[in-house]
């Protein structure tokens, strides 16, 4: 039910932005979050890279940053292995056949997606001479969506006993953002910092 509503809202927003109702390209990323005491051992793990004990969220968005697929696993899953479920769900439900990803998804996943799903996973690598933080084309959209999702207090950690409930909570968070975007007519922008001038 929630998935159907997310799909319908996504189509309305895409049409309002002059796009085709169904996306043909997507962006994938993962996010490790700490698991609460309510998360059982069999569905949690340790992400050694981020030093987080909990779960990992794999999301695929369209190029506007609207949620397409969410897949929740133990945080111990490697990106290239855990992404298979999200890519398979996206393949089954949408016409997306081109997915942008960061270097964590490189390797066997690219070949697996090409051979089994006839989907191109394009790895967007940072330039060799890059120093510090730089916004990457095709990558910032999914990062922004993850930030919006994490802004929901219940999703700052994973408290759900079942991973399917966790996925539903992420869809509900995405729904709220989509409704606001549809009502506003554009994506949310960061509020400008207020500055006050003191009289001399």
CSV table of C-alpha atoms in Angstrom, one decimal:
chain,number,residue,atom,x,y,z
A,1,UNK,CA,0.0,0.0,0.0
A,2,UNK,CA,2.7,2.5,1.0
A,3,UNK,CA,4.8,1.5,-2.0
A,4,UNK,CA,1.9,2.2,-4.3
A,5,UNK,CA,1.3,5.6,-2.8
A,6,UNK,CA,5.1,6.5,-3.1
A,7,UNK,CA,5.0,5.4,-6.8
A,8,UNK,CA,1.9,7.6,-7.5
A,9,UNK,CA,3.3,10.6,-5.8
A,10,UNK,CA,6.6,10.2,-7.6
A,11,UNK,CA,4.9,10.1,-10.9
A,12,UNK,CA,2.9,13.3,-10.1
A,13,UNK,CA,6.0,15.2,-9.1
A,14,UNK,CA,8.0,14.0,-12.1
A,15,UNK,CA,5.2,15.2,-14.5
A,16,UNK,CA,5.0,18.5,-12.6
A,17,UNK,CA,8.7,18.9,-13.3
A,18,UNK,CA,8.3,18.2,-17.0
A,19,UNK,CA,9.7,14.6,-16.8
A,20,UNK,CA,8.2,11.3,-17.9
A,21,UNK,CA,6.1,9.7,-15.2
A,22,UNK,CA,8.4,6.6,-15.0
A,23,UNK,CA,12.1,7.2,-14.4
A,24,UNK,CA,14.7,5.4,-16.6
A,25,UNK,CA,17.8,6.3,-14.5
A,26,UNK,CA,18.4,6.0,-10.8
A,27,UNK,CA,21.1,6.6,-8.1
A,28,UNK,CA,22.0,4.0,-5.4
A,29,UNK,CA,23.6,4.6,-2.1
A,30,UNK,CA,23.7,3.0,1.4
A,31,UNK,CA,23.6,4.4,4.9
A,32,UNK,CA,24.6,2.5,8.1
A,33,UNK,CA,22.6,3.5,11.2
A,34,UNK,CA,22.9,2.4,14.8
A,35,UNK,CA,20.4,-0.2,15.9
A,36,UNK,CA,18.4,0.2,19.0
A,37,UNK,CA,18.0,-2.5,21.7
A,38,UNK,CA,14.8,-3.6,19.9
A,39,UNK,CA,16.8,-4.7,16.8
A,40,UNK,CA,17.4,-8.5,17.1
A,41,UNK,CA,20.8,-10.1,16.6
A,42,UNK,CA,19.8,-12.0,13.5
A,43,UNK,CA,19.1,-8.7,11.5
A,44,UNK,CA,21.9,-6.5,12.8
A,45,UNK,CA,25.6,-6.4,12.1
A,46,UNK,CA,28.8,-4.4,12.4
A,47,UNK,CA,30.0,-2.1,9.7
A,48,UNK,CA,33.7,-2.0,10.3
A,49,UNK,CA,34.2,0.9,7.9
A,50,UNK,CA,31.8,3.2,9.7
A,51,UNK,CA,32.2,1.5,13.1
A,52,UNK,CA,28.4,1.2,13.4
A,53,UNK,CA,26.5,-1.7,15.0
A,54,UNK,CA,23.1,-1.8,13.5
A,55,UNK,CA,21.5,-2.0,10.0
A,56,UNK,CA,22.3,-0.7,6.5
A,57,UNK,CA,19.8,1.0,4.3
A,58,UNK,CA,20.1,0.7,0.6
A,59,UNK,CA,18.0,3.2,-1.4
A,60,UNK,CA,17.6,3.9,-5.0
A,61,UNK,CA,16.2,7.3,-6.1
A,62,UNK,CA,15.3,8.8,-9.4
A,63,UNK,CA,17.3,11.7,-10.7
A,64,UNK,CA,15.1,14.1,-8.8
A,65,UNK,CA,15.9,12.4,-5.5
A,66,UNK,CA,12.5,10.7,-5.2
A,67,UNK,CA,12.5,7.3,-3.5
A,68,UNK,CA,12.2,4.3,-5.8
A,69,UNK,CA,13.4,1.4,-3.7
A,70,UNK,CA,14.5,0.8,-0.1
A,71,UNK,CA,16.2,-2.4,1.1
A,72,UNK,CA,17.3,-2.8,4.7
A,73,UNK,CA,19.9,-5.4,5.8
A,74,UNK,CA,22.4,-5.9,8.6
A,75,UNK,CA,25.2,-3.3,8.6
A,76,UNK,CA,27.7,-6.0,8.0
A,77,UNK,CA,26.7,-6.4,4.4
A,78,UNK,CA,29.2,-5.1,1.8
A,79,UNK,CA,27.7,-2.4,-0.5
A,80,UNK,CA,28.3,-4.5,-3.6
A,81,UNK,CA,26.5,-7.6,-2.1
A,82,UNK,CA,23.6,-5.8,-0.3
A,83,UNK,CA,22.8,-3.7,-3.4
A,84,UNK,CA,21.6,-6.8,-5.3
A,85,UNK,CA,18.2,-6.9,-3.5
A,86,UNK,CA,17.6,-3.2,-4.2
A,87,UNK,CA,18.6,-3.5,-7.8
A,88,UNK,CA,16.4,-6.6,-8.3
A,89,UNK,CA,13.4,-4.8,-6.7
A,90,UNK,CA,14.0,-1.8,-8.9
A,91,UNK,CA,14.3,-4.0,-12.0
A,92,UNK,CA,11.0,-5.7,-11.2
A,93,UNK,CA,9.0,-2.6,-10.5
A,94,UNK,CA,10.3,0.2,-12.8
A,95,UNK,CA,11.9,0.7,-16.2
A,96,UNK,CA,15.1,1.9,-14.6
A,97,UNK,CA,18.0,0.3,-16.5
A,98,UNK,CA,20.8,2.8,-15.7
A,99,UNK,CA,22.0,3.3,-12.1
A,100,UNK,CA,24.7,5.7,-10.9
A,101,UNK,CA,26.7,4.5,-7.9
A,102,UNK,CA,29.8,5.4,-5.9
A,103,UNK,CA,33.1,3.4,-5.8
A,104,UNK,CA,31.8,1.2,-3.0
A,105,UNK,CA,29.6,-0.6,-5.5
A,106,UNK,CA,32.3,-1.2,-8.0
A,107,UNK,CA,33.5,-4.7,-8.9
A,108,UNK,CA,31.3,-7.9,-9.3
A,109,UNK,CA,28.1,-5.9,-8.9
A,110,UNK,CA,28.6,-4.1,-12.2
A,111,UNK,CA,28.9,-7.4,-14.1
A,112,UNK,CA,26.1,-9.1,-12.1
A,113,UNK,CA,23.7,-6.2,-12.9
A,114,UNK,CA,24.7,-6.1,-16.6
A,115,UNK,CA,24.4,-9.9,-17.1
A,116,UNK,CA,21.4,-10.7,-15.0
A,117,UNK,CA,19.3,-7.5,-15.0
A,118,UNK,CA,20.5,-5.9,-18.2
A,119,UNK,CA,21.1,-2.8,-16.1
A,120,UNK,CA,24.1,-0.5,-16.4
A,121,UNK,CA,25.7,0.4,-13.0
A,122,UNK,CA,27.8,3.5,-13.7
A,123,UNK,CA,30.5,4.1,-11.1
A,124,UNK,CA,30.9,7.9,-10.4
A,125,UNK,CA,34.4,8.3,-9.1
A,126,UNK,CA,35.9,11.4,-7.5
A,127,UNK,CA,38.6,13.1,-9.4
A,128,UNK,CA,42.1,12.1,-8.5
A,129,UNK,CA,43.1,15.6,-7.7
A,130,UNK,CA,40.1,16.4,-5.4
A,131,UNK,CA,40.9,17.8,-2.0
A,132,UNK,CA,38.2,18.3,0.6
A,133,UNK,CA,34.5,18.1,0.0
A,134,UNK,CA,33.1,18.5,-3.5
A,135,UNK,CA,29.6,17.9,-4.7
A,136,UNK,CA,29.6,15.3,-7.4
A,137,UNK,CA,27.1,15.4,-10.2
A,138,UNK,CA,24.7,12.5,-10.1
A,139,UNK,CA,25.6,11.6,-6.5
A,140,UNK,CA,24.4,14.5,-4.4
A,141,UNK,CA,20.8,13.8,-5.1
A,142,UNK,CA,20.7,10.4,-3.3
A,143,UNK,CA,22.9,11.9,-0.5
A,144,UNK,CA,20.3,14.7,0.0
A,145,UNK,CA,17.5,12.1,0.1
A,146,UNK,CA,19.3,10.1,2.8
A,147,UNK,CA,19.8,13.4,4.8
A,148,UNK,CA,16.0,14.1,4.6
A,149,UNK,CA,15.2,10.6,5.7
A,150,UNK,CA,17.6,10.8,8.7
A,151,UNK,CA,16.1,14.1,9.7
A,152,UNK,CA,13.0,12.1,10.9
A,153,UNK,CA,13.6,11.4,14.6
A,154,UNK,CA,12.5,7.8,14.4
A,155,UNK,CA,14.9,7.1,11.6
A,156,UNK,CA,18.0,8.7,13.2
A,157,UNK,CA,18.5,5.1,14.6
A,158,UNK,CA,16.8,1.9,13.6
A,159,UNK,CA,14.4,0.8,16.4
A,160,UNK,CA,12.3,-1.7,14.4
A,161,UNK,CA,12.3,-5.4,15.3
A,162,UNK,CA,11.6,-6.4,11.7
A,163,UNK,CA,13.5,-5.0,8.7
A,164,UNK,CA,10.3,-4.7,6.7
A,165,UNK,CA,8.9,-2.3,9.3
A,166,UNK,CA,12.1,-0.3,9.0
A,167,UNK,CA,11.6,-0.2,5.2
A,168,UNK,CA,8.0,1.0,5.7
A,169,UNK,CA,9.1,3.8,8.1
A,170,UNK,CA,11.5,5.0,5.4
A,171,UNK,CA,8.7,5.0,2.8
A,172,UNK,CA,6.5,7.0,5.2
A,173,UNK,CA,9.3,9.6,5.7
A,174,UNK,CA,9.7,9.8,1.9
A,175,UNK,CA,6.0,10.3,1.5
A,176,UNK,CA,6.0,13.3,3.8
A,177,UNK,CA,8.9,14.9,1.8
A,178,UNK,CA,7.1,14.1,-1.5
A,179,UNK,CA,3.8,15.7,-0.3
A,180,UNK,CA,5.6,18.8,0.8
A,181,UNK,CA,7.5,19.0,-2.5
A,182,UNK,CA,4.2,18.6,-4.4
A,183,UNK,CA,2.5,21.3,-2.4
A,184,UNK,CA,5.5,23.7,-2.7
A,185,UNK,CA,6.3,22.9,-6.3
A,186,UNK,CA,10.0,22.5,-5.7
A,187,UNK,CA,12.5,20.6,-3.6
A,188,UNK,CA,13.2,21.8,-0.1
A,189,UNK,CA,16.1,24.2,0.3
A,190,UNK,CA,18.2,24.8,3.3
A,191,UNK,CA,17.1,27.8,5.3
A,192,UNK,CA,19.4,30.7,5.0
A,193,UNK,CA,21.3,31.6,8.2
A,194,UNK,CA,20.0,34.7,9.8
A,195,UNK,CA,22.5,37.5,10.5
A,196,UNK,CA,21.9,40.4,12.7
A,197,UNK,CA,23.6,43.8,12.4
A,198,UNK,CA,24.3,45.5,15.7
A,199,UNK,CA,24.1,49.3,15.7
A,200,UNK,CA,27.4,51.1,16.3
